[in-house]
Amino acid sequence: MTTYTPLPIPPTALKELRGTDDAGRPAEPFTARADGVPQDSIGAPLRCCLRDVRAGERVALVSYAPLRRWAAGTGARPGAYDEQGPVFIHAEACGGPDAAAGRYPATGAGALRVLRRYNAQGQIIGGRYLEVPEDAPAAFDTALGEAFADPQTALVHVRAVEYGCFHFEVRRA
């Protein structure tokens, strides 16, 4: 079976997002607190290191347009398929993906995810709903295997069903 690698937000994009996000707003870092002030963030997924926010960490909630940024590097033209949405990132540079966080981040049993497939032009060419079971790695391996069985699939975005939040990206190897 093929192993798929979830990709965090790239370092260059993170540096930019820590200044101004993809909606043109300045980042507003804050310290994650158990009381949820100023923003309920503890346990939310960080897209810079693919693990959950911990109390006491400096984080920012920023708007991110993953397909737009991928397209800028590939020459794709996603047009109306371009989306942006909220993601948590560390307010300062971090060490990147946390190996202890698990292979597929933010995938607790019962979580609802959609895997959206995009072609080389940045157009959506399909998707799959996934209610994450106890064996999340096997379920994601299967779903991603199905996605990349289509030779047209260039990349897959994994998003939360409830809010549409971007969780991670997987690209064709």
Tab-separated table of N, CA and C in Angstrom:
chain	number	residue	atom	x	y	z
A	1	MET	N	0.840	-1.178	0.000
A	1	MET	CA	0.000	0.000	0.000
A	1	MET	C	0.890	1.248	0.000
A	2	THR	N	0.495	2.264	-0.739
A	2	THR	CA	1.222	3.520	-0.795
A	2	THR	C	0.997	4.319	0.484
A	3	THR	N	2.039	4.975	0.946
A	3	THR	CA	1.932	5.859	2.097
A	3	THR	C	1.837	7.282	1.584
A	4	TYR	N	0.902	8.030	2.113
A	4	TYR	CA	0.682	9.415	1.694
A	4	TYR	C	1.174	10.351	2.776
A	5	THR	N	1.689	11.495	2.358
A	5	THR	CA	2.256	12.446	3.300
A	5	THR	C	1.419	13.717	3.352
A	6	PRO	N	0.783	13.987	4.494
A	6	PRO	CA	0.062	15.250	4.657
A	6	PRO	C	1.068	16.397	4.690
A	7	LEU	N	0.776	17.437	3.950
A	7	LEU	CA	1.681	18.576	3.874
A	7	LEU	C	1.146	19.750	4.695
A	8	PRO	N	2.022	20.361	5.501
A	8	PRO	CA	1.626	21.564	6.220
A	8	PRO	C	1.663	22.752	5.270
A	9	ILE	N	1.246	23.892	5.754
A	9	ILE	CA	1.403	25.121	4.972
A	9	ILE	C	2.902	25.327	4.773
A	10	PRO	N	3.343	25.605	3.553
A	10	PRO	CA	4.776	25.779	3.293
A	10	PRO	C	5.378	26.956	4.072
A	11	PRO	N	6.661	26.854	4.453
A	11	PRO	CA	7.313	27.905	5.237
A	11	PRO	C	7.230	29.305	4.627
A	12	THR	N	7.381	29.412	3.316
A	12	THR	CA	7.301	30.731	2.675
A	12	THR	C	5.912	31.334	2.867
A	13	ALA	N	4.882	30.518	2.697
A	13	ALA	CA	3.509	30.999	2.893
A	13	ALA	C	3.280	31.373	4.359
A	14	LEU	N	3.813	30.570	5.275
A	14	LEU	CA	3.648	30.868	6.703
A	14	LEU	C	4.257	32.222	7.049
A	15	LYS	N	5.427	32.487	6.518
A	15	LYS	CA	6.084	33.767	6.779
A	15	LYS	C	5.194	34.919	6.318
A	16	GLU	N	4.616	34.779	5.143
A	16	GLU	CA	3.730	35.819	4.615
A	16	GLU	C	2.458	35.940	5.449
A	17	LEU	N	1.863	34.803	5.812
A	17	LEU	CA	0.621	34.809	6.586
A	17	LEU	C	0.797	35.420	7.971
A	18	ARG	N	1.992	35.308	8.516
A	18	ARG	CA	2.252	35.896	9.836
A	18	ARG	C	2.275	37.417	9.780
A	19	GLY	N	2.382	37.963	8.584
A	19	GLY	CA	2.297	39.407	8.396
A	19	GLY	C	0.899	39.806	7.954
A	20	THR	N	0.530	39.346	6.758
A	20	THR	CA	-0.779	39.646	6.174
A	20	THR	C	-1.358	38.353	5.628
A	21	ASP	N	-2.617	38.068	5.966
A	21	ASP	CA	-3.208	36.805	5.513
A	21	ASP	C	-3.733	36.917	4.087
A	22	ASP	N	-4.273	35.833	3.572
A	22	ASP	CA	-4.724	35.785	2.184
A	22	ASP	C	-6.012	36.571	1.931
A	23	ALA	N	-6.600	37.124	2.974
A	23	ALA	CA	-7.741	38.027	2.820
A	23	ALA	C	-7.282	39.480	2.925
A	24	GLY	N	-5.961	39.686	3.074
A	24	GLY	CA	-5.410	41.024	3.144
A	24	GLY	C	-5.430	41.657	4.524
A	25	ARG	N	-5.711	40.857	5.546
A	25	ARG	CA	-5.762	41.379	6.921
A	25	ARG	C	-4.451	41.081	7.647
A	26	PRO	N	-4.037	42.010	8.540
A	26	PRO	CA	-2.835	41.718	9.335
A	26	PRO	C	-3.118	40.606	10.338
A	27	ALA	N	-2.121	39.757	10.550
A	27	ALA	CA	-2.260	38.695	11.559
A	27	ALA	C	-2.353	39.348	12.933
A	28	GLU	N	-3.136	38.737	13.810
A	28	GLU	CA	-3.301	39.239	15.176
A	28	GLU	C	-2.981	38.114	16.154
A	29	PRO	N	-1.687	37.920	16.453
A	29	PRO	CA	-1.291	36.843	17.363
A	29	PRO	C	-1.878	37.017	18.759
A	30	PHE	N	-2.095	35.882	19.420
A	30	PHE	CA	-2.580	35.883	20.800
A	30	PHE	C	-2.050	34.631	21.489
A	31	THR	N	-2.167	34.611	22.788
A	31	THR	CA	-1.742	33.450	23.566
A	31	THR	C	-2.954	32.557	23.812
A	32	ALA	N	-2.829	31.292	23.448
A	32	ALA	CA	-3.922	30.328	23.649
A	32	ALA	C	-4.131	30.110	25.142
A	33	ARG	N	-5.372	30.296	25.589
A	33	ARG	CA	-5.700	30.151	27.006
A	33	ARG	C	-6.846	29.164	27.185
A	34	ALA	N	-6.828	28.476	28.300
A	34	ALA	CA	-7.861	27.487	28.600
A	34	ALA	C	-9.246	28.109	28.709
A	35	ASP	N	-9.324	29.389	29.066
A	35	ASP	CA	-10.638	30.029	29.199
A	35	ASP	C	-11.202	30.505	27.857
A	36	GLY	N	-10.452	30.302	26.778
A	36	GLY	CA	-10.945	30.656	25.454
A	36	GLY	C	-10.856	32.123	25.112
A	37	VAL	N	-10.188	32.910	25.930
A	37	VAL	CA	-10.044	34.343	25.671
A	37	VAL	C	-8.684	34.586	25.035
A	38	PRO	N	-8.559	35.316	23.973
A	38	PRO	CA	-9.615	36.007	23.236
A	38	PRO	C	-10.267	35.129	22.172
A	39	GLN	N	-9.746	33.926	21.970
A	39	GLN	CA	-10.253	33.032	20.921
A	39	GLN	C	-10.157	31.603	21.424
A	40	ASP	N	-11.216	30.824	21.279
A	40	ASP	CA	-11.187	29.416	21.664
A	40	ASP	C	-10.292	28.680	20.672
A	41	SER	N	-9.135	28.251	21.120
A	41	SER	CA	-8.180	27.657	20.185
A	41	SER	C	-7.503	26.394	20.690
A	42	ILE	N	-7.508	26.144	21.984
A	42	ILE	CA	-6.807	24.965	22.503
A	42	ILE	C	-7.450	23.703	21.919
A	43	GLY	N	-6.599	22.861	21.360
A	43	GLY	CA	-7.076	21.638	20.719
A	43	GLY	C	-7.362	21.809	19.244
A	44	ALA	N	-7.372	23.056	18.744
A	44	ALA	CA	-7.584	23.289	17.311
A	44	ALA	C	-6.319	22.888	16.552
A	45	PRO	N	-6.467	22.446	15.310
A	45	PRO	CA	-5.287	22.021	14.560
A	45	PRO	C	-4.457	23.198	14.054
A	46	LEU	N	-3.154	23.086	14.249
A	46	LEU	CA	-2.197	24.036	13.699
A	46	LEU	C	-1.791	23.534	12.316
A	47	ARG	N	-1.858	24.390	11.312
A	47	ARG	CA	-1.528	23.933	9.956
A	47	ARG	C	-0.059	24.118	9.616
A	48	CYS	N	0.719	24.659	10.562
A	48	CYS	CA	2.155	24.813	10.346
A	48	CYS	C	2.922	23.561	10.774
A	49	CYS	N	2.475	22.916	11.844
A	49	CYS	CA	3.178	21.741	12.361
A	49	CYS	C	2.268	20.517	12.470
A	50	LEU	N	1.026	20.658	12.055
A	50	LEU	CA	0.074	19.544	11.982
A	50	LEU	C	-0.143	18.836	13.319
A	51	ARG	N	-0.259	19.650	14.366
A	51	ARG	CA	-0.638	19.138	15.682
A	51	ARG	C	-1.603	20.147	16.294
A	52	ASP	N	-2.133	19.819	17.465
A	52	ASP	CA	-3.113	20.689	18.106
A	52	ASP	C	-2.464	21.829	18.890
A	53	VAL	N	-3.191	22.936	19.002
A	53	VAL	CA	-2.772	24.087	19.805
A	53	VAL	C	-2.756	23.677	21.275
A	54	ARG	N	-1.718	24.120	21.987
A	54	ARG	CA	-1.580	23.861	23.424
A	54	ARG	C	-1.680	25.181	24.192
A	55	ALA	N	-2.154	25.102	25.412
A	55	ALA	CA	-2.259	26.292	26.265
A	55	ALA	C	-0.896	26.958	26.391
A	56	GLY	N	-0.902	28.290	26.334
A	56	GLY	CA	0.314	29.070	26.498
A	56	GLY	C	1.054	29.368	25.208
A	57	GLU	N	0.636	28.759	24.102
A	57	GLU	CA	1.317	29.004	22.832
A	57	GLU	C	0.823	30.289	22.186
A	58	ARG	N	1.727	30.975	21.476
A	58	ARG	CA	1.361	32.150	20.695
A	58	ARG	C	0.931	31.658	19.319
A	59	VAL	N	-0.310	31.959	18.963
A	59	VAL	CA	-0.882	31.518	17.696
A	59	VAL	C	-1.600	32.680	17.024
A	60	ALA	N	-1.995	32.456	15.778
A	60	ALA	CA	-2.805	33.425	15.048
A	60	ALA	C	-3.828	32.658	14.224
A	61	LEU	N	-4.999	33.232	14.098
A	61	LEU	CA	-6.037	32.688	13.220
A	61	LEU	C	-6.015	33.562	11.980
A	62	VAL	N	-5.646	32.961	10.852
A	62	VAL	CA	-5.481	33.710	9.610
A	62	VAL	C	-6.297	33.071	8.491
A	63	SER	N	-6.538	33.840	7.462
A	63	SER	CA	-7.226	33.333	6.278
A	63	SER	C	-6.179	32.799	5.302
A	64	TYR	N	-6.414	31.590	4.802
A	64	TYR	CA	-5.444	30.910	3.941
A	64	TYR	C	-6.144	30.413	2.686
A	65	ALA	N	-5.490	30.620	1.548
A	65	ALA	CA	-6.016	30.178	0.248
A	65	ALA	C	-5.046	29.151	-0.347
A	66	PRO	N	-5.161	27.885	0.062
A	66	PRO	CA	-4.172	26.886	-0.357
A	66	PRO	C	-4.124	26.640	-1.856
A	67	LEU	N	-5.264	26.596	-2.516
A	67	LEU	CA	-5.259	26.317	-3.952
A	67	LEU	C	-4.653	27.487	-4.720
A	68	ARG	N	-4.961	28.704	-4.301
A	68	ARG	CA	-4.401	29.899	-4.941
A	68	ARG	C	-2.879	29.879	-4.854
A	69	ARG	N	-2.373	29.537	-3.691
A	69	ARG	CA	-0.915	29.518	-3.504
A	69	ARG	C	-0.276	28.393	-4.317
A	70	TRP	N	-0.899	27.228	-4.358
A	70	TRP	CA	-0.385	26.127	-5.187
A	70	TRP	C	-0.404	26.535	-6.652
A	71	ALA	N	-1.490	27.140	-7.085
A	71	ALA	CA	-1.635	27.548	-8.483
A	71	ALA	C	-0.579	28.578	-8.880
A	72	ALA	N	-0.243	29.478	-7.974
A	72	ALA	CA	0.765	30.492	-8.276
A	72	ALA	C	2.114	29.850	-8.595
A	73	GLY	N	2.395	28.713	-7.980
A	73	GLY	CA	3.650	28.021	-8.221
A	73	GLY	C	3.629	27.083	-9.407
A	74	THR	N	2.441	26.730	-9.890
A	74	THR	CA	2.345	25.750	-10.976
A	74	THR	C	1.811	26.340	-12.278
A	75	GLY	N	1.241	27.535	-12.211
A	75	GLY	CA	0.637	28.128	-13.403
A	75	GLY	C	-0.805	27.695	-13.616
A	76	ALA	N	-1.353	26.916	-12.684
A	76	ALA	CA	-2.756	26.500	-12.793
A	76	ALA	C	-3.660	27.725	-12.641
A	77	ARG	N	-4.894	27.579	-13.104
A	77	ARG	CA	-5.861	28.672	-13.039
A	77	ARG	C	-7.164	28.140	-12.436
A	78	PRO	N	-7.251	28.111	-11.103
A	78	PRO	CA	-8.423	27.518	-10.453
A	78	PRO	C	-9.703	28.321	-10.608
A	79	GLY	N	-9.600	29.594	-10.952
A	79	GLY	CA	-10.811	30.397	-11.151
A	79	GLY	C	-11.738	30.329	-9.953
A	80	ALA	N	-12.977	29.976	-10.207
A	80	ALA	CA	-14.003	29.950	-9.160
A	80	ALA	C	-13.759	28.882	-8.097
A	81	TYR	N	-12.845	27.946	-8.347
A	81	TYR	CA	-12.566	26.896	-7.360
A	81	TYR	C	-11.629	27.380	-6.253
A	82	ASP	N	-11.080	28.571	-6.406
A	82	ASP	CA	-10.210	29.146	-5.385
A	82	ASP	C	-11.026	29.395	-4.128
A	83	GLU	N	-10.506	28.972	-2.987
A	83	GLU	CA	-11.191	29.173	-1.708
A	83	GLU	C	-10.188	29.674	-0.686
A	84	GLN	N	-10.679	30.415	0.283
A	84	GLN	CA	-9.851	30.780	1.427
A	84	GLN	C	-10.671	30.570	2.675
A	85	GLY	N	-9.977	30.300	3.763
A	85	GLY	CA	-10.687	30.072	5.007
A	85	GLY	C	-9.753	30.151	6.188
A	86	PRO	N	-10.319	30.078	7.392
A	86	PRO	CA	-9.530	30.256	8.607
A	86	PRO	C	-8.676	29.033	8.945
A	87	VAL	N	-7.446	29.321	9.368
A	87	VAL	CA	-6.535	28.290	9.863
A	87	VAL	C	-5.730	28.862	11.020
A	88	PHE	N	-5.395	28.014	11.984
A	88	PHE	CA	-4.509	28.416	13.065
A	88	PHE	C	-3.076	28.092	12.674
A	89	ILE	N	-2.173	29.029	12.980
A	89	ILE	CA	-0.740	28.824	12.781
A	89	ILE	C	-0.019	29.361	14.009
A	90	HIS	N	1.202	28.897	14.239
A	90	HIS	CA	2.020	29.502	15.285
A	90	HIS	C	2.337	30.935	14.872
A	91	ALA	N	2.391	31.836	15.843
A	91	ALA	CA	2.669	33.244	15.571
A	91	ALA	C	4.122	33.460	15.147
A	92	GLU	N	4.995	32.570	15.530
A	92	GLU	CA	6.408	32.618	15.151
A	92	GLU	C	6.756	31.288	14.484
A	93	ALA	N	7.864	31.269	13.772
A	93	ALA	CA	8.300	30.043	13.101
A	93	ALA	C	8.412	28.899	14.106
A	94	CYS	N	7.983	27.726	13.678
A	94	CYS	CA	8.069	26.529	14.520
A	94	CYS	C	8.885	25.478	13.782
A	95	GLY	N	9.015	24.334	14.370
A	95	GLY	CA	9.843	23.278	13.791
A	95	GLY	C	9.188	22.470	12.683
A	96	GLY	N	7.987	22.851	12.263
A	96	GLY	CA	7.304	22.093	11.216
A	96	GLY	C	6.581	20.889	11.776
A	97	PRO	N	6.213	19.952	10.908
A	97	PRO	CA	5.403	18.813	11.338
A	97	PRO	C	5.978	18.073	12.541
A	98	ASP	N	5.090	17.764	13.457
A	98	ASP	CA	5.427	17.089	14.704
A	98	ASP	C	5.189	15.590	14.500
A	99	ALA	N	6.274	14.815	14.472
A	99	ALA	CA	6.170	13.373	14.223
A	99	ALA	C	5.300	12.674	15.265
A	100	ALA	N	5.247	13.210	16.486
A	100	ALA	CA	4.451	12.590	17.543
A	100	ALA	C	2.951	12.845	17.370
A	101	ALA	N	2.588	13.741	16.462
A	101	ALA	CA	1.180	14.111	16.295
A	101	ALA	C	0.372	13.062	15.530
A	102	GLY	N	1.027	12.130	14.889
A	102	GLY	CA	0.317	11.124	14.089
A	102	GLY	C	0.438	11.446	12.614
A	103	ARG	N	0.288	10.432	11.795
A	103	ARG	CA	0.491	10.611	10.358
A	103	ARG	C	-0.542	11.519	9.724
A	104	TYR	N	-1.798	11.373	10.117
A	104	TYR	CA	-2.858	12.230	9.593
A	104	TYR	C	-3.381	13.079	10.739
A	105	PRO	N	-3.178	14.393	10.674
A	105	PRO	CA	-3.569	15.269	11.781
A	105	PRO	C	-5.066	15.531	11.851
A	106	ALA	N	-5.515	15.911	13.041
A	106	ALA	CA	-6.909	16.334	13.273
A	106	ALA	C	-7.901	15.313	12.753
A	107	THR	N	-7.659	14.053	13.079
A	107	THR	CA	-8.504	12.992	12.538
A	107	THR	C	-9.017	12.061	13.620
A	108	GLY	N	-9.520	12.621	14.690
A	108	GLY	CA	-10.090	11.793	15.737
A	108	GLY	C	-11.310	11.038	15.250
A	109	ALA	N	-11.542	9.879	15.825
A	109	ALA	CA	-12.707	9.071	15.432
A	109	ALA	C	-13.974	9.907	15.523
A	110	GLY	N	-14.781	9.833	14.487
A	110	GLY	CA	-16.034	10.567	14.422
A	110	GLY	C	-15.923	11.895	13.696
A	111	ALA	N	-14.687	12.379	13.473
A	111	ALA	CA	-14.515	13.633	12.735
A	111	ALA	C	-15.049	13.459	11.314
A	112	LEU	N	-15.649	14.514	10.791
A	112	LEU	CA	-16.211	14.473	9.439
A	112	LEU	C	-15.302	15.245	8.500
A	113	ARG	N	-14.842	14.582	7.474
A	113	ARG	CA	-13.913	15.195	6.528
A	113	ARG	C	-14.397	14.996	5.103
A	114	VAL	N	-13.961	15.906	4.248
A	114	VAL	CA	-14.165	15.753	2.821
A	114	VAL	C	-12.789	15.816	2.175
A	115	LEU	N	-12.557	14.935	1.241
A	115	LEU	CA	-11.318	14.933	0.472
A	115	LEU	C	-11.675	15.428	-0.925
A	116	ARG	N	-11.180	16.606	-1.284
A	116	ARG	CA	-11.465	17.195	-2.596
A	116	ARG	C	-10.278	16.975	-3.516
A	117	ARG	N	-10.590	16.428	-4.683
A	117	ARG	CA	-9.551	16.161	-5.690
A	117	ARG	C	-9.507	17.312	-6.681
A	118	TYR	N	-8.280	17.723	-7.039
A	118	TYR	CA	-8.070	18.789	-8.013
A	118	TYR	C	-7.172	18.282	-9.131
A	119	ASN	N	-7.435	18.751	-10.347
A	119	ASN	CA	-6.575	18.397	-11.470
A	119	ASN	C	-5.449	19.422	-11.599
A	120	ALA	N	-4.590	19.251	-12.597
A	120	ALA	CA	-3.428	20.123	-12.778
A	120	ALA	C	-3.818	21.560	-13.118
A	121	GLN	N	-5.054	21.780	-13.541
A	121	GLN	CA	-5.537	23.140	-13.823
A	121	GLN	C	-6.138	23.794	-12.578
A	122	GLY	N	-6.254	23.052	-11.485
A	122	GLY	CA	-6.806	23.589	-10.252
A	122	GLY	C	-8.314	23.491	-10.163
A	123	GLN	N	-8.915	22.647	-10.984
A	123	GLN	CA	-10.371	22.456	-10.960
A	123	GLN	C	-10.722	21.249	-10.098
A	124	ILE	N	-11.828	21.352	-9.363
A	124	ILE	CA	-12.291	20.204	-8.584
A	124	ILE	C	-12.776	19.129	-9.550
A	125	ILE	N	-12.276	17.919	-9.364
A	125	ILE	CA	-12.688	16.811	-10.241
A	125	ILE	C	-13.339	15.682	-9.456
A	126	GLY	N	-13.634	15.940	-8.214
A	126	GLY	CA	-14.321	14.928	-7.420
A	126	GLY	C	-14.024	15.122	-5.951
A	127	GLY	N	-14.741	14.367	-5.165
A	127	GLY	CA	-14.553	14.452	-3.727
A	127	GLY	C	-15.098	13.214	-3.059
A	128	ARG	N	-14.788	13.101	-1.801
A	128	ARG	CA	-15.246	11.947	-1.041
A	128	ARG	C	-15.447	12.374	0.401
A	129	TYR	N	-16.583	12.006	0.945
A	129	TYR	CA	-16.913	12.235	2.346
A	129	TYR	C	-16.278	11.116	3.156
A	130	LEU	N	-15.753	11.457	4.332
A	130	LEU	CA	-15.168	10.446	5.204
A	130	LEU	C	-15.517	10.754	6.646
A	131	GLU	N	-16.251	9.840	7.274
A	131	GLU	CA	-16.419	9.907	8.725
A	131	GLU	C	-15.286	9.077	9.283
A	132	VAL	N	-14.379	9.735	9.989
A	132	VAL	CA	-13.151	9.085	10.426
A	132	VAL	C	-13.458	7.979	11.433
A	133	PRO	N	-13.032	6.747	11.115
A	133	PRO	CA	-13.247	5.625	12.046
A	133	PRO	C	-12.105	5.549	13.057
A	134	GLU	N	-12.140	4.552	13.930
A	134	GLU	CA	-11.071	4.356	14.920
A	134	GLU	C	-9.711	4.206	14.244
A	135	ASP	N	-9.663	3.462	13.143
A	135	ASP	CA	-8.394	3.279	12.423
A	135	ASP	C	-8.278	4.359	11.343
A	136	ALA	N	-8.014	5.581	11.789
A	136	ALA	CA	-7.935	6.723	10.871
A	136	ALA	C	-6.862	6.546	9.795
A	137	PRO	N	-5.644	6.100	10.142
A	137	PRO	CA	-4.631	5.966	9.091
A	137	PRO	C	-5.063	5.047	7.947
A	138	ALA	N	-5.670	3.916	8.273
A	138	ALA	CA	-6.109	2.995	7.217
A	138	ALA	C	-7.204	3.629	6.363
A	139	ALA	N	-8.129	4.343	7.006
A	139	ALA	CA	-9.214	4.987	6.259
A	139	ALA	C	-8.681	6.058	5.323
A	140	PHE	N	-7.740	6.871	5.808
A	140	PHE	CA	-7.156	7.900	4.949
A	140	PHE	C	-6.322	7.287	3.838
A	141	ASP	N	-5.563	6.242	4.140
A	141	ASP	CA	-4.788	5.562	3.094
A	141	ASP	C	-5.710	5.070	1.990
A	142	THR	N	-6.838	4.480	2.378
A	142	THR	CA	-7.798	3.967	1.390
A	142	THR	C	-8.401	5.104	0.571
A	143	ALA	N	-8.869	6.143	1.254
A	143	ALA	CA	-9.511	7.264	0.557
A	143	ALA	C	-8.536	7.982	-0.373
A	144	LEU	N	-7.306	8.173	0.085
A	144	LEU	CA	-6.309	8.824	-0.766
A	144	LEU	C	-5.897	7.911	-1.916
A	145	GLY	N	-5.844	6.614	-1.660
A	145	GLY	CA	-5.552	5.667	-2.737
A	145	GLY	C	-6.605	5.741	-3.831
A	146	GLU	N	-7.869	5.833	-3.426
A	146	GLU	CA	-8.956	5.989	-4.406
A	146	GLU	C	-8.795	7.289	-5.177
A	147	ALA	N	-8.455	8.367	-4.480
A	147	ALA	CA	-8.315	9.670	-5.128
A	147	ALA	C	-7.194	9.650	-6.164
A	148	PHE	N	-6.050	9.114	-5.792
A	148	PHE	CA	-4.904	9.128	-6.698
A	148	PHE	C	-4.935	7.993	-7.727
A	149	ALA	N	-5.920	7.100	-7.636
A	149	ALA	CA	-6.107	6.095	-8.678
A	149	ALA	C	-6.542	6.776	-9.979
A	150	ASP	N	-7.134	7.947	-9.859
A	150	ASP	CA	-7.506	8.737	-11.036
A	150	ASP	C	-6.261	9.494	-11.490
A	151	PRO	N	-5.743	9.217	-12.673
A	151	PRO	CA	-4.516	9.878	-13.128
A	151	PRO	C	-4.658	11.393	-13.286
A	152	GLN	N	-5.875	11.882	-13.324
A	152	GLN	CA	-6.107	13.324	-13.424
A	152	GLN	C	-5.864	14.056	-12.102
A	153	THR	N	-5.874	13.329	-10.991
A	153	THR	CA	-5.731	13.952	-9.675
A	153	THR	C	-4.298	14.415	-9.460
A	154	ALA	N	-4.141	15.733	-9.263
A	154	ALA	CA	-2.833	16.318	-8.996
A	154	ALA	C	-2.606	16.494	-7.499
A	155	LEU	N	-3.692	16.841	-6.781
A	155	LEU	CA	-3.588	17.026	-5.344
A	155	LEU	C	-4.949	16.842	-4.704
A	156	VAL	N	-4.914	16.617	-3.397
A	156	VAL	CA	-6.131	16.417	-2.616
A	156	VAL	C	-6.070	17.345	-1.414
A	157	HIS	N	-7.164	18.050	-1.174
A	157	HIS	CA	-7.296	18.855	0.040
A	157	HIS	C	-8.238	18.136	0.991
A	158	VAL	N	-7.834	18.061	2.240
A	158	VAL	CA	-8.675	17.487	3.283
A	158	VAL	C	-9.225	18.654	4.091
A	159	ARG	N	-10.558	18.703	4.193
A	159	ARG	CA	-11.245	19.792	4.883
A	159	ARG	C	-12.259	19.227	5.865
A	160	ALA	N	-12.569	20.037	6.873
A	160	ALA	CA	-13.633	19.688	7.812
A	160	ALA	C	-14.963	19.903	7.118
A	161	VAL	N	-15.895	18.995	7.306
A	161	VAL	CA	-17.216	19.126	6.703
A	161	VAL	C	-17.992	20.279	7.334
A	162	GLU	N	-17.931	20.377	8.661
A	162	GLU	CA	-18.767	21.344	9.371
A	162	GLU	C	-18.472	22.785	8.993
A	163	TYR	N	-17.203	23.159	8.926
A	163	TYR	CA	-16.848	24.554	8.680
A	163	TYR	C	-16.098	24.758	7.366
A	164	GLY	N	-15.714	23.686	6.719
A	164	GLY	CA	-14.970	23.794	5.472
A	164	GLY	C	-13.506	24.123	5.670
A	165	CYS	N	-13.044	24.121	6.913
A	165	CYS	CA	-11.655	24.486	7.205
A	165	CYS	C	-10.678	23.531	6.522
A	166	PHE	N	-9.660	24.096	5.921
A	166	PHE	CA	-8.577	23.346	5.325
A	166	PHE	C	-7.765	22.689	6.436
A	167	HIS	N	-7.488	21.378	6.309
A	167	HIS	CA	-6.671	20.691	7.302
A	167	HIS	C	-5.291	20.366	6.777
A	168	PHE	N	-5.227	19.752	5.606
A	168	PHE	CA	-3.921	19.471	5.010
A	168	PHE	C	-4.099	19.105	3.551
A	169	GLU	N	-2.959	19.055	2.868
A	169	GLU	CA	-2.929	18.754	1.439
A	169	GLU	C	-2.051	17.536	1.212
A	170	VAL	N	-2.396	16.754	0.208
A	170	VAL	CA	-1.571	15.633	-0.227
A	170	VAL	C	-1.408	15.788	-1.733
A	171	ARG	N	-0.171	15.703	-2.192
A	171	ARG	CA	0.113	15.844	-3.631
A	171	ARG	C	0.509	14.505	-4.219
A	172	ARG	N	0.291	14.379	-5.525
A	172	ARG	CA	0.714	13.185	-6.231
A	172	ARG	C	2.231	13.073	-6.101
A	173	ALA	N	2.690	11.887	-5.764
A	173	ALA	CA	4.144	11.685	-5.583
A	173	ALA	C	4.880	11.762	-6.898
